[in-house]
mmCIF file with all atom_site columns, C-alpha atoms in Angstrom:
data_model
loop_
_atom_site.group_PDB
_atom_site.id
_atom_site.type_symbol
_atom_site.label_atom_id
_atom_site.label_alt_id
_atom_site.label_comp_id
_atom_site.label_asym_id
_atom_site.label_entity_id
_atom_site.label_seq_id
_atom_site.pdbx_PDB_ins_code
_atom_site.Cartn_x
_atom_site.Cartn_y
_atom_site.Cartn_z
_atom_site.occupancy
_atom_site.B_iso_or_equiv
_atom_site.pdbx_formal_charge
_atom_site.auth_seq_id
_atom_site.auth_comp_id
_atom_site.auth_asym_id
_atom_site.auth_atom_id
_atom_site.pdbx_PDB_model_num
ATOM 1   C CA . MET A 1 1   ? -9.904  16.839  12.464  1.00 66.00 ? 1   MET A CA 1
ATOM 2   C CA . GLN A 1 2   ? -12.819 14.822  12.233  1.00 76.00 ? 2   GLN A CA 1
ATOM 3   C CA . ASP A 1 3   ? -12.234 11.051  12.455  1.00 85.00 ? 3   ASP A CA 1
ATOM 4   C CA . LEU A 1 4   ? -14.362 10.086  9.892   1.00 82.00 ? 4   LEU A CA 1
ATOM 5   C CA . VAL A 1 5   ? -15.005 12.329  7.103   1.00 87.00 ? 5   VAL A CA 1
ATOM 6   C CA . ILE A 1 6   ? -17.627 11.188  3.814   1.00 85.00 ? 6   ILE A CA 1
ATOM 7   C CA . GLN A 1 7   ? -17.150 13.304  0.871   1.00 83.00 ? 7   GLN A CA 1
ATOM 8   C CA . GLY A 1 8   ? -18.256 13.330  -2.828  1.00 72.00 ? 8   GLY A CA 1
ATOM 9   C CA . PHE A 1 9   ? -20.815 10.307  -2.046  1.00 67.00 ? 9   PHE A CA 1
ATOM 10  C CA . THR A 1 10  ? -24.228 9.621   -0.089  1.00 61.00 ? 10  THR A CA 1
ATOM 11  C CA . PRO A 1 11  ? -23.668 6.990   1.788   1.00 58.00 ? 11  PRO A CA 1
ATOM 12  C CA . PRO A 1 12  ? -25.496 4.236   2.643   1.00 66.00 ? 12  PRO A CA 1
ATOM 13  C CA . LEU A 1 13  ? -23.060 2.160   0.127   1.00 82.00 ? 13  LEU A CA 1
ATOM 14  C CA . ARG A 1 14  ? -24.029 -1.695  -1.337  1.00 91.00 ? 14  ARG A CA 1
ATOM 15  C CA . LEU A 1 15  ? -20.984 -3.636  0.069   1.00 93.00 ? 15  LEU A CA 1
ATOM 16  C CA . ALA A 1 16  ? -22.393 -6.400  -2.429  1.00 93.00 ? 16  ALA A CA 1
ATOM 17  C CA . ASP A 1 17  ? -21.597 -3.710  -5.241  1.00 94.00 ? 17  ASP A CA 1
ATOM 18  C CA . PHE A 1 18  ? -18.043 -4.107  -5.301  1.00 97.00 ? 18  PHE A CA 1
ATOM 19  C CA . ARG A 1 19  ? -16.357 -6.983  -6.466  1.00 98.00 ? 19  ARG A CA 1
ATOM 20  C CA . LEU A 1 20  ? -12.914 -5.672  -5.781  1.00 98.00 ? 20  LEU A CA 1
ATOM 21  C CA . ALA A 1 21  ? -10.688 -4.143  -3.206  1.00 98.00 ? 21  ALA A CA 1
ATOM 22  C CA . ALA A 1 22  ? -7.452  -2.971  -3.750  1.00 98.00 ? 22  ALA A CA 1
ATOM 23  C CA . PHE A 1 23  ? -4.616  -2.313  -0.454  1.00 98.00 ? 23  PHE A CA 1
ATOM 24  C CA . ASP A 1 24  ? -1.838  -0.024  -0.679  1.00 98.00 ? 24  ASP A CA 1
ATOM 25  C CA . MET A 1 25  ? 0.921   -1.745  2.534   1.00 98.00 ? 25  MET A CA 1
ATOM 26  C CA . ASP A 1 26  ? 3.113   0.629   4.060   1.00 98.00 ? 26  ASP A CA 1
ATOM 27  C CA . SER A 1 27  ? 1.349   2.399   6.296   1.00 97.00 ? 27  SER A CA 1
ATOM 28  C CA . THR A 1 28  ? -2.084  1.635   5.365   1.00 98.00 ? 28  THR A CA 1
ATOM 29  C CA . LEU A 1 29  ? -2.428  -2.586  6.451   1.00 98.00 ? 29  LEU A CA 1
ATOM 30  C CA . ILE A 1 30  ? 0.551   -2.216  8.239   1.00 98.00 ? 30  ILE A CA 1
ATOM 31  C CA . SER A 1 31  ? 1.585   0.132   10.786  1.00 98.00 ? 31  SER A CA 1
ATOM 32  C CA . ILE A 1 32  ? 5.603   1.285   8.959   1.00 97.00 ? 32  ILE A CA 1
ATOM 33  C CA . GLU A 1 33  ? 7.027   2.326   6.562   1.00 96.00 ? 33  GLU A CA 1
ATOM 34  C CA . CYS A 1 34  ? 9.003   -1.136  5.913   1.00 97.00 ? 34  CYS A CA 1
ATOM 35  C CA . ILE A 1 35  ? 12.056  0.286   3.549   1.00 97.00 ? 35  ILE A CA 1
ATOM 36  C CA . ASP A 1 36  ? 12.913  4.077   6.753   1.00 96.00 ? 36  ASP A CA 1
ATOM 37  C CA . GLU A 1 37  ? 12.822  0.550   8.577   1.00 97.00 ? 37  GLU A CA 1
ATOM 38  C CA . ILE A 1 38  ? 15.232  -0.690  7.126   1.00 97.00 ? 38  ILE A CA 1
ATOM 39  C CA . ALA A 1 39  ? 17.276  1.963   7.090   1.00 96.00 ? 39  ALA A CA 1
ATOM 40  C CA . ALA A 1 40  ? 16.324  2.711   10.847  1.00 96.00 ? 40  ALA A CA 1
ATOM 41  C CA . VAL A 1 41  ? 18.548  -0.869  11.459  1.00 94.00 ? 41  VAL A CA 1
ATOM 42  C CA . ALA A 1 42  ? 20.985  -0.028  9.291   1.00 92.00 ? 42  ALA A CA 1
ATOM 43  C CA . GLY A 1 43  ? 21.935  3.323   10.915  1.00 93.00 ? 43  GLY A CA 1
ATOM 44  C CA . ARG A 1 44  ? 20.771  5.010   7.294   1.00 92.00 ? 44  ARG A CA 1
ATOM 45  C CA . GLY A 1 45  ? 17.180  6.070   8.712   1.00 94.00 ? 45  GLY A CA 1
ATOM 46  C CA . ALA A 1 46  ? 17.167  10.161  8.796   1.00 94.00 ? 46  ALA A CA 1
ATOM 47  C CA . GLU A 1 47  ? 18.275  10.391  5.048   1.00 93.00 ? 47  GLU A CA 1
ATOM 48  C CA . VAL A 1 48  ? 15.925  7.586   3.688   1.00 95.00 ? 48  VAL A CA 1
ATOM 49  C CA . ALA A 1 49  ? 12.509  8.707   5.664   1.00 93.00 ? 49  ALA A CA 1
ATOM 50  C CA . ALA A 1 50  ? 12.748  11.971  4.673   1.00 94.00 ? 50  ALA A CA 1
ATOM 51  C CA . ILE A 1 51  ? 12.836  11.184  1.182   1.00 94.00 ? 51  ILE A CA 1
ATOM 52  C CA . THR A 1 52  ? 10.087  8.963   2.105   1.00 93.00 ? 52  THR A CA 1
ATOM 53  C CA . GLU A 1 53  ? 8.086   11.805  3.782   1.00 92.00 ? 53  GLU A CA 1
ATOM 54  C CA . ALA A 1 54  ? 8.514   13.798  0.764   1.00 92.00 ? 54  ALA A CA 1
ATOM 55  C CA . ALA A 1 55  ? 7.255   10.954  -1.678  1.00 90.00 ? 55  ALA A CA 1
ATOM 56  C CA . MET A 1 56  ? 3.976   10.107  0.069   1.00 89.00 ? 56  MET A CA 1
ATOM 57  C CA . ARG A 1 57  ? 3.379   13.593  1.027   1.00 90.00 ? 57  ARG A CA 1
ATOM 58  C CA . GLY A 1 58  ? 3.576   14.302  -2.973  1.00 89.00 ? 58  GLY A CA 1
ATOM 59  C CA . GLU A 1 59  ? 6.645   17.077  -2.808  1.00 91.00 ? 59  GLU A CA 1
ATOM 60  C CA . ILE A 1 60  ? 8.216   13.952  -4.694  1.00 87.00 ? 60  ILE A CA 1
ATOM 61  C CA . SER A 1 61  ? 6.081   13.807  -8.081  1.00 84.00 ? 61  SER A CA 1
ATOM 62  C CA . ASP A 1 62  ? 8.449   11.264  -9.543  1.00 91.00 ? 62  ASP A CA 1
ATOM 63  C CA . PHE A 1 63  ? 7.828   8.017   -7.081  1.00 94.00 ? 63  PHE A CA 1
ATOM 64  C CA . LYS A 1 64  ? 10.610  5.715   -9.410  1.00 95.00 ? 64  LYS A CA 1
ATOM 65  C CA . ASP A 1 65  ? 13.354  8.769   -8.914  1.00 94.00 ? 65  ASP A CA 1
ATOM 66  C CA . SER A 1 66  ? 12.291  8.741   -4.889  1.00 94.00 ? 66  SER A CA 1
ATOM 67  C CA . LEU A 1 67  ? 12.828  4.888   -4.186  1.00 96.00 ? 67  LEU A CA 1
ATOM 68  C CA . ARG A 1 68  ? 15.912  4.693   -6.062  1.00 96.00 ? 68  ARG A CA 1
ATOM 69  C CA . ARG A 1 69  ? 17.057  7.618   -4.280  1.00 95.00 ? 69  ARG A CA 1
ATOM 70  C CA . ARG A 1 70  ? 16.840  5.448   -1.307  1.00 96.00 ? 70  ARG A CA 1
ATOM 71  C CA . LEU A 1 71  ? 17.838  1.998   -2.187  1.00 97.00 ? 71  LEU A CA 1
ATOM 72  C CA . ALA A 1 72  ? 20.902  3.638   -2.986  1.00 96.00 ? 72  ALA A CA 1
ATOM 73  C CA . LEU A 1 73  ? 21.462  4.468   0.045   1.00 96.00 ? 73  LEU A CA 1
ATOM 74  C CA . LEU A 1 74  ? 20.958  0.850   1.499   1.00 97.00 ? 74  LEU A CA 1
ATOM 75  C CA . GLN A 1 75  ? 23.416  -0.595  -1.221  1.00 97.00 ? 75  GLN A CA 1
ATOM 76  C CA . GLY A 1 76  ? 25.744  -3.094  1.195   1.00 97.00 ? 76  GLY A CA 1
ATOM 77  C CA . VAL A 1 77  ? 23.024  -3.561  4.088   1.00 97.00 ? 77  VAL A CA 1
ATOM 78  C CA . PRO A 1 78  ? 22.737  -7.440  4.976   1.00 97.00 ? 78  PRO A CA 1
ATOM 79  C CA . ALA A 1 79  ? 19.719  -9.569  3.966   1.00 97.00 ? 79  ALA A CA 1
ATOM 80  C CA . SER A 1 80  ? 19.809  -10.229 7.923   1.00 97.00 ? 80  SER A CA 1
ATOM 81  C CA . VAL A 1 81  ? 18.160  -6.606  8.514   1.00 97.00 ? 81  VAL A CA 1
ATOM 82  C CA . LEU A 1 82  ? 14.947  -8.128  6.240   1.00 98.00 ? 82  LEU A CA 1
ATOM 83  C CA . GLU A 1 83  ? 13.859  -10.748 8.788   1.00 97.00 ? 83  GLU A CA 1
ATOM 84  C CA . HIS A 1 84  ? 14.504  -8.352  11.947  1.00 97.00 ? 84  HIS A CA 1
ATOM 85  C CA . VAL A 1 85  ? 12.504  -5.685  10.207  1.00 98.00 ? 85  VAL A CA 1
ATOM 86  C CA . LEU A 1 86  ? 9.543   -8.305  9.227   1.00 98.00 ? 86  LEU A CA 1
ATOM 87  C CA . ARG A 1 87  ? 9.539   -9.941  12.788  1.00 97.00 ? 87  ARG A CA 1
ATOM 88  C CA . GLU A 1 88  ? 10.604  -7.222  15.278  1.00 97.00 ? 88  GLU A CA 1
ATOM 89  C CA . ARG A 1 89  ? 8.770   -4.244  13.381  1.00 97.00 ? 89  ARG A CA 1
ATOM 90  C CA . LEU A 1 90  ? 6.414   -5.290  11.516  1.00 98.00 ? 90  LEU A CA 1
ATOM 91  C CA . GLN A 1 91  ? 2.588   -4.667  12.748  1.00 98.00 ? 91  GLN A CA 1
ATOM 92  C CA . PHE A 1 92  ? -0.752  -4.520  11.702  1.00 98.00 ? 92  PHE A CA 1
ATOM 93  C CA . ASN A 1 93  ? -2.892  -1.737  11.649  1.00 98.00 ? 93  ASN A CA 1
ATOM 94  C CA . PRO A 1 94  ? -5.892  -1.776  14.162  1.00 97.00 ? 94  PRO A CA 1
ATOM 95  C CA . GLY A 1 95  ? -8.918  -3.419  11.872  1.00 97.00 ? 95  GLY A CA 1
ATOM 96  C CA . ALA A 1 96  ? -6.753  -4.086  9.162   1.00 98.00 ? 96  ALA A CA 1
ATOM 97  C CA . ARG A 1 97  ? -7.388  -8.355  9.732   1.00 98.00 ? 97  ARG A CA 1
ATOM 98  C CA . GLU A 1 98  ? -10.943 -7.586  10.345  1.00 98.00 ? 98  GLU A CA 1
ATOM 99  C CA . LEU A 1 99  ? -11.853 -5.630  7.226   1.00 98.00 ? 99  LEU A CA 1
ATOM 100 C CA . CYS A 1 100 ? -10.186 -7.554  4.932   1.00 98.00 ? 100 CYS A CA 1
ATOM 101 C CA . ALA A 1 101 ? -11.728 -10.792 6.468   1.00 98.00 ? 101 ALA A CA 1
ATOM 102 C CA . ALA A 1 102 ? -15.404 -9.315  6.284   1.00 97.00 ? 102 ALA A CA 1
ATOM 103 C CA . LEU A 1 103 ? -14.970 -7.871  2.477   1.00 98.00 ? 103 LEU A CA 1
ATOM 104 C CA . LYS A 1 104 ? -13.672 -11.819 1.587   1.00 98.00 ? 104 LYS A CA 1
ATOM 105 C CA . ALA A 1 105 ? -16.695 -13.238 3.210   1.00 97.00 ? 105 ALA A CA 1
ATOM 106 C CA . ALA A 1 106 ? -18.616 -10.632 1.290   1.00 97.00 ? 106 ALA A CA 1
ATOM 107 C CA . GLY A 1 107 ? -17.542 -12.385 -2.244  1.00 97.00 ? 107 GLY A CA 1
ATOM 108 C CA . LEU A 1 108 ? -14.768 -9.491  -2.723  1.00 98.00 ? 108 LEU A CA 1
ATOM 109 C CA . LYS A 1 109 ? -11.342 -10.569 -4.641  1.00 98.00 ? 109 LYS A CA 1
ATOM 110 C CA . LEU A 1 110 ? -8.183  -8.358  -2.253  1.00 99.00 ? 110 LEU A CA 1
ATOM 111 C CA . LEU A 1 111 ? -5.486  -6.822  -4.252  1.00 98.00 ? 111 LEU A CA 1
ATOM 112 C CA . LEU A 1 112 ? -2.313  -5.687  -2.775  1.00 99.00 ? 112 LEU A CA 1
ATOM 113 C CA . VAL A 1 113 ? -0.570  -3.034  -4.543  1.00 98.00 ? 113 VAL A CA 1
ATOM 114 C CA . SER A 1 114 ? 2.639   -1.602  -2.871  1.00 98.00 ? 114 SER A CA 1
ATOM 115 C CA . GLY A 1 115 ? 5.610   0.563   -3.873  1.00 97.00 ? 115 GLY A CA 1
ATOM 116 C CA . GLY A 1 116 ? 6.849   -1.732  -0.760  1.00 97.00 ? 116 GLY A CA 1
ATOM 117 C CA . PHE A 1 117 ? 9.087   -4.758  -0.888  1.00 98.00 ? 117 PHE A CA 1
ATOM 118 C CA . THR A 1 118 ? 7.366   -8.362  -1.665  1.00 98.00 ? 118 THR A CA 1
ATOM 119 C CA . TYR A 1 119 ? 10.082  -9.709  1.105   1.00 98.00 ? 119 TYR A CA 1
ATOM 120 C CA . PHE A 1 120 ? 7.168   -8.430  3.140   1.00 98.00 ? 120 PHE A CA 1
ATOM 121 C CA . THR A 1 121 ? 3.937   -8.327  0.751   1.00 98.00 ? 121 THR A CA 1
ATOM 122 C CA . SER A 1 122 ? 4.214   -11.883 0.354   1.00 98.00 ? 122 SER A CA 1
ATOM 123 C CA . TYR A 1 123 ? 4.174   -12.242 4.223   1.00 98.00 ? 123 TYR A CA 1
ATOM 124 C CA . VAL A 1 124 ? 0.683   -9.849  4.279   1.00 98.00 ? 124 VAL A CA 1
ATOM 125 C CA . ALA A 1 125 ? -0.869  -11.111 1.366   1.00 98.00 ? 125 ALA A CA 1
ATOM 126 C CA . GLU A 1 126 ? -0.749  -14.663 3.126   1.00 98.00 ? 126 GLU A CA 1
ATOM 127 C CA . GLN A 1 127 ? -1.841  -13.370 7.247   1.00 98.00 ? 127 GLN A CA 1
ATOM 128 C CA . LEU A 1 128 ? -4.920  -11.687 4.605   1.00 98.00 ? 128 LEU A CA 1
ATOM 129 C CA . GLY A 1 129 ? -5.903  -13.717 2.188   1.00 98.00 ? 129 GLY A CA 1
ATOM 130 C CA . MET A 1 130 ? -4.439  -11.639 -0.817  1.00 98.00 ? 130 MET A CA 1
ATOM 131 C CA . ASP A 1 131 ? -5.675  -12.504 -4.191  1.00 98.00 ? 131 ASP A CA 1
ATOM 132 C CA . PHE A 1 132 ? -3.331  -10.847 -6.365  1.00 98.00 ? 132 PHE A CA 1
ATOM 133 C CA . VAL A 1 133 ? -0.425  -9.163  -5.127  1.00 98.00 ? 133 VAL A CA 1
ATOM 134 C CA . ARG A 1 134 ? 1.818   -6.993  -6.882  1.00 98.00 ? 134 ARG A CA 1
ATOM 135 C CA . SER A 1 135 ? 5.268   -5.504  -5.179  1.00 98.00 ? 135 SER A CA 1
ATOM 136 C CA . ASN A 1 136 ? 9.045   -4.688  -6.013  1.00 98.00 ? 136 ASN A CA 1
ATOM 137 C CA . GLU A 1 137 ? 11.936  -7.241  -5.044  1.00 98.00 ? 137 GLU A CA 1
ATOM 138 C CA . LEU A 1 138 ? 14.392  -6.483  -3.734  1.00 98.00 ? 138 LEU A CA 1
ATOM 139 C CA . GLU A 1 139 ? 17.992  -7.132  -6.074  1.00 98.00 ? 139 GLU A CA 1
ATOM 140 C CA . LEU A 1 140 ? 20.754  -9.449  -3.797  1.00 98.00 ? 140 LEU A CA 1
ATOM 141 C CA . ALA A 1 141 ? 23.931  -10.443 -4.005  1.00 98.00 ? 141 ALA A CA 1
ATOM 142 C CA . ASP A 1 142 ? 26.584  -12.520 -1.611  1.00 98.00 ? 142 ASP A CA 1
ATOM 143 C CA . GLY A 1 143 ? 23.548  -11.995 1.313   1.00 97.00 ? 143 GLY A CA 1
ATOM 144 C CA . ARG A 1 144 ? 23.264  -7.585  0.536   1.00 98.00 ? 144 ARG A CA 1
ATOM 145 C CA . LEU A 1 145 ? 21.043  -5.673  -0.751  1.00 98.00 ? 145 LEU A CA 1
ATOM 146 C CA . THR A 1 146 ? 22.967  -4.363  -4.062  1.00 98.00 ? 146 THR A CA 1
ATOM 147 C CA . GLY A 1 147 ? 20.385  -0.857  -3.970  1.00 97.00 ? 147 GLY A CA 1
ATOM 148 C CA . GLY A 1 148 ? 18.755  -2.041  -7.135  1.00 97.00 ? 148 GLY A CA 1
ATOM 149 C CA . LEU A 1 149 ? 15.626  -3.914  -7.512  1.00 98.00 ? 149 LEU A CA 1
ATOM 150 C CA . VAL A 1 150 ? 15.034  -7.414  -9.795  1.00 98.00 ? 150 VAL A CA 1
ATOM 151 C CA . MET A 1 151 ? 12.923  -7.053  -13.141 1.00 97.00 ? 151 MET A CA 1
ATOM 152 C CA . GLN A 1 152 ? 9.976   -8.646  -12.959 1.00 97.00 ? 152 GLN A CA 1
ATOM 153 C CA . ALA A 1 153 ? 7.624   -9.912  -16.164 1.00 97.00 ? 153 ALA A CA 1
ATOM 154 C CA . TRP A 1 154 ? 5.273   -6.808  -15.565 1.00 97.00 ? 154 TRP A CA 1
ATOM 155 C CA . GLY A 1 155 ? 8.169   -4.474  -15.207 1.00 96.00 ? 155 GLY A CA 1
ATOM 156 C CA . GLU A 1 156 ? 11.175  -3.633  -12.342 1.00 95.00 ? 156 GLU A CA 1
ATOM 157 C CA . ILE A 1 157 ? 9.135   -0.490  -10.398 1.00 97.00 ? 157 ILE A CA 1
ATOM 158 C CA . CYS A 1 158 ? 5.865   -0.948  -8.796  1.00 98.00 ? 158 CYS A CA 1
ATOM 159 C CA . ASP A 1 159 ? 4.953   3.180   -8.894  1.00 97.00 ? 159 ASP A CA 1
ATOM 160 C CA . GLY A 1 160 ? 1.141   4.799   -8.654  1.00 97.00 ? 160 GLY A CA 1
ATOM 161 C CA . GLU A 1 161 ? 0.555   4.211   -12.613 1.00 97.00 ? 161 GLU A CA 1
ATOM 162 C CA . GLU A 1 162 ? 1.160   0.820   -11.791 1.00 98.00 ? 162 GLU A CA 1
ATOM 163 C CA . LYS A 1 163 ? -1.066  0.657   -9.767  1.00 98.00 ? 163 LYS A CA 1
ATOM 164 C CA . ARG A 1 164 ? -3.752  1.980   -10.881 1.00 98.00 ? 164 ARG A CA 1
ATOM 165 C CA . ARG A 1 165 ? -3.098  -0.448  -14.005 1.00 98.00 ? 165 ARG A CA 1
ATOM 166 C CA . MET A 1 166 ? -2.797  -3.090  -11.681 1.00 98.00 ? 166 MET A CA 1
ATOM 167 C CA . LEU A 1 167 ? -6.389  -2.246  -10.211 1.00 98.00 ? 167 LEU A CA 1
ATOM 168 C CA . LEU A 1 168 ? -7.441  -2.097  -14.096 1.00 98.00 ? 168 LEU A CA 1
ATOM 169 C CA . GLN A 1 169 ? -6.153  -5.162  -14.905 1.00 98.00 ? 169 GLN A CA 1
ATOM 170 C CA . CYS A 1 170 ? -7.453  -7.148  -11.516 1.00 98.00 ? 170 CYS A CA 1
ATOM 171 C CA . CYS A 1 171 ? -11.039 -5.793  -12.665 1.00 98.00 ? 171 CYS A CA 1
ATOM 172 C CA . ALA A 1 172 ? -11.599 -6.960  -16.644 1.00 98.00 ? 172 ALA A CA 1
ATOM 173 C CA . GLU A 1 173 ? -9.682  -10.205 -14.813 1.00 98.00 ? 173 GLU A CA 1
ATOM 174 C CA . LEU A 1 174 ? -12.315 -10.739 -12.551 1.00 98.00 ? 174 LEU A CA 1
ATOM 175 C CA . GLY A 1 175 ? -14.895 -9.095  -15.573 1.00 98.00 ? 175 GLY A CA 1
ATOM 176 C CA . CYS A 1 176 ? -16.598 -5.945  -13.223 1.00 98.00 ? 176 CYS A CA 1
ATOM 177 C CA . GLN A 1 177 ? -16.071 -2.350  -14.248 1.00 97.00 ? 177 GLN A CA 1
ATOM 178 C CA . PRO A 1 178 ? -13.883 0.057   -12.160 1.00 97.00 ? 178 PRO A CA 1
ATOM 179 C CA . SER A 1 179 ? -16.719 1.187   -9.953  1.00 95.00 ? 179 SER A CA 1
ATOM 180 C CA . GLN A 1 180 ? -17.068 -1.877  -8.610  1.00 96.00 ? 180 GLN A CA 1
ATOM 181 C CA . ALA A 1 181 ? -13.757 -1.346  -7.208  1.00 97.00 ? 181 ALA A CA 1
ATOM 182 C CA . MET A 1 182 ? -12.277 0.465   -3.629  1.00 97.00 ? 182 MET A CA 1
ATOM 183 C CA . ALA A 1 183 ? -9.380  1.805   -3.267  1.00 98.00 ? 183 ALA A CA 1
ATOM 184 C CA . VAL A 1 184 ? -7.393  2.021   0.126   1.00 98.00 ? 184 VAL A CA 1
ATOM 185 C CA . GLY A 1 185 ? -3.890  4.267   0.771   1.00 98.00 ? 185 GLY A CA 1
ATOM 186 C CA . ASP A 1 186 ? -2.539  6.549   2.611   1.00 97.00 ? 186 ASP A CA 1
ATOM 187 C CA . GLY A 1 187 ? 0.085   8.656   0.027   1.00 95.00 ? 187 GLY A CA 1
ATOM 188 C CA . ALA A 1 188 ? 0.737   10.012  -3.170  1.00 94.00 ? 188 ALA A CA 1
ATOM 189 C CA . ASN A 1 189 ? 1.409   7.429   -5.130  1.00 95.00 ? 189 ASN A CA 1
ATOM 190 C CA . ASP A 1 190 ? -1.931  5.605   -4.448  1.00 98.00 ? 190 ASP A CA 1
ATOM 191 C CA . LEU A 1 191 ? -3.854  8.646   -6.266  1.00 97.00 ? 191 LEU A CA 1
ATOM 192 C CA . PRO A 1 192 ? -3.586  7.136   -9.637  1.00 98.00 ? 192 PRO A CA 1
ATOM 193 C CA . MET A 1 193 ? -5.733  4.218   -8.392  1.00 98.00 ? 193 MET A CA 1
ATOM 194 C CA . MET A 1 194 ? -8.078  5.953   -5.979  1.00 98.00 ? 194 MET A CA 1
ATOM 195 C CA . SER A 1 195 ? -9.098  8.179   -8.645  1.00 97.00 ? 195 SER A CA 1
ATOM 196 C CA . VAL A 1 196 ? -9.813  5.309   -11.085 1.00 98.00 ? 196 VAL A CA 1
ATOM 197 C CA . ALA A 1 197 ? -12.073 3.153   -8.357  1.00 97.00 ? 197 ALA A CA 1
ATOM 198 C CA . GLY A 1 198 ? -15.808 3.843   -7.938  1.00 95.00 ? 198 GLY A CA 1
ATOM 199 C CA . LEU A 1 199 ? -14.804 4.316   -3.671  1.00 95.00 ? 199 LEU A CA 1
ATOM 200 C CA . SER A 1 200 ? -11.343 5.965   -3.033  1.00 96.00 ? 200 SER A CA 1
ATOM 201 C CA . VAL A 1 201 ? -10.841 5.693   1.016   1.00 97.00 ? 201 VAL A CA 1
ATOM 202 C CA . ALA A 1 202 ? -8.060  7.476   2.888   1.00 97.00 ? 202 ALA A CA 1
ATOM 203 C CA . TYR A 1 203 ? -6.363  6.520   5.963   1.00 97.00 ? 203 TYR A CA 1
ATOM 204 C CA . HIS A 1 204 ? -4.609  8.253   8.250   1.00 97.00 ? 204 HIS A CA 1
ATOM 205 C CA . ALA A 1 205 ? -2.917  9.569   5.168   1.00 96.00 ? 205 ALA A CA 1
ATOM 206 C CA . LYS A 1 206 ? -1.796  12.508  3.720   1.00 93.00 ? 206 LYS A CA 1
ATOM 207 C CA . PRO A 1 207 ? -3.313  15.705  3.176   1.00 93.00 ? 207 PRO A CA 1
ATOM 208 C CA . LYS A 1 208 ? -3.310  15.501  0.093   1.00 94.00 ? 208 LYS A CA 1
ATOM 209 C CA . VAL A 1 209 ? -5.204  12.004  -0.299  1.00 96.00 ? 209 VAL A CA 1
ATOM 210 C CA . ARG A 1 210 ? -7.286  13.333  2.489   1.00 95.00 ? 210 ARG A CA 1
ATOM 211 C CA . GLU A 1 211 ? -8.579  16.195  0.028   1.00 94.00 ? 211 GLU A CA 1
ATOM 212 C CA . GLN A 1 212 ? -8.601  14.553  -3.284  1.00 95.00 ? 212 GLN A CA 1
ATOM 213 C CA . ALA A 1 213 ? -9.987  11.137  -1.422  1.00 96.00 ? 213 ALA A CA 1
ATOM 214 C CA . MET A 1 214 ? -14.277 10.178  -1.170  1.00 95.00 ? 214 MET A CA 1
ATOM 215 C CA . VAL A 1 215 ? -13.695 8.573   2.736   1.00 94.00 ? 215 VAL A CA 1
ATOM 216 C CA . ALA A 1 216 ? -11.193 9.703   4.739   1.00 95.00 ? 216 ALA A CA 1
ATOM 217 C CA . ILE A 1 217 ? -10.703 7.567   8.161   1.00 96.00 ? 217 ILE A CA 1
ATOM 218 C CA . ASN A 1 218 ? -8.267  9.976   9.808   1.00 95.00 ? 218 ASN A CA 1
ATOM 219 C CA . GLN A 1 219 ? -8.783  8.111   13.612  1.00 93.00 ? 219 GLN A CA 1
ATOM 220 C CA . GLY A 1 220 ? -9.497  4.858   14.683  1.00 93.00 ? 220 GLY A CA 1
ATOM 221 C CA . GLY A 1 221 ? -8.832  1.784   12.873  1.00 96.00 ? 221 GLY A CA 1
ATOM 222 C CA . LEU A 1 222 ? -9.749  0.461   9.434   1.00 97.00 ? 222 LEU A CA 1
ATOM 223 C CA . GLN A 1 223 ? -12.739 -1.739  10.338  1.00 95.00 ? 223 GLN A CA 1
ATOM 224 C CA . SER A 1 224 ? -14.290 1.671   10.724  1.00 93.00 ? 224 SER A CA 1
ATOM 225 C CA . LEU A 1 225 ? -15.072 1.689   6.769   1.00 94.00 ? 225 LEU A CA 1
ATOM 226 C CA . LEU A 1 226 ? -17.852 -1.150  7.183   1.00 92.00 ? 226 LEU A CA 1
ATOM 227 C CA . GLY A 1 227 ? -19.875 0.950   8.790   1.00 88.00 ? 227 GLY A CA 1
ATOM 228 C CA . LEU A 1 228 ? -20.614 2.628   4.903   1.00 88.00 ? 228 LEU A CA 1
ATOM 229 C CA . LEU A 1 229 ? -21.095 0.080   3.768   1.00 88.00 ? 229 LEU A CA 1
ATOM 230 C CA . GLN A 1 230 ? -24.435 -1.931  3.863   1.00 76.00 ? 230 GLN A CA 1
#
């Protein structure tokens, strides 16, 4: 497998032509799938991880259903597990900080859009200087996960279609075209936003995502994307 695969356009690209960069979180900006780590700490890892893998590969077409199934398995898990995962297991992928810093320095706005959870996206967004964030909020009762999510003003579950809608909403707010946005992800639920962006980047991604992206980074860090942008 080639380290960097370019398809669908001829470089070089001009960084100045872009106004927005949208990022998935789990397995893209960070090295873990947070829901799998929560399940692993709680002793329910194998079953949850299997559903996550199938969903990210596109073998389960309904992301909302797959998320609800995984959350149901976490009912009753102490909220303290979230803190443990954040402090002990969450690590940024190589080049994440460098790429985001370079894009911000070039004047781009950054969007973090995740099928993961606000407990983690809040931290990642603060660390990387995100301008927009959309993700799911875990419901807690008596210090434990209920197995459900909190309804937010925009809806309950950030799935692939919501990622796409959020990218388009941010473009409208910035007064730019979707062709002036780049989208970076690794799983099947990133494909809708990648399909409307001017540049789609698959990072250490599932086969279905690698095949459809304009750029696939298969080895090394996220900062390698900067080599394509002048």
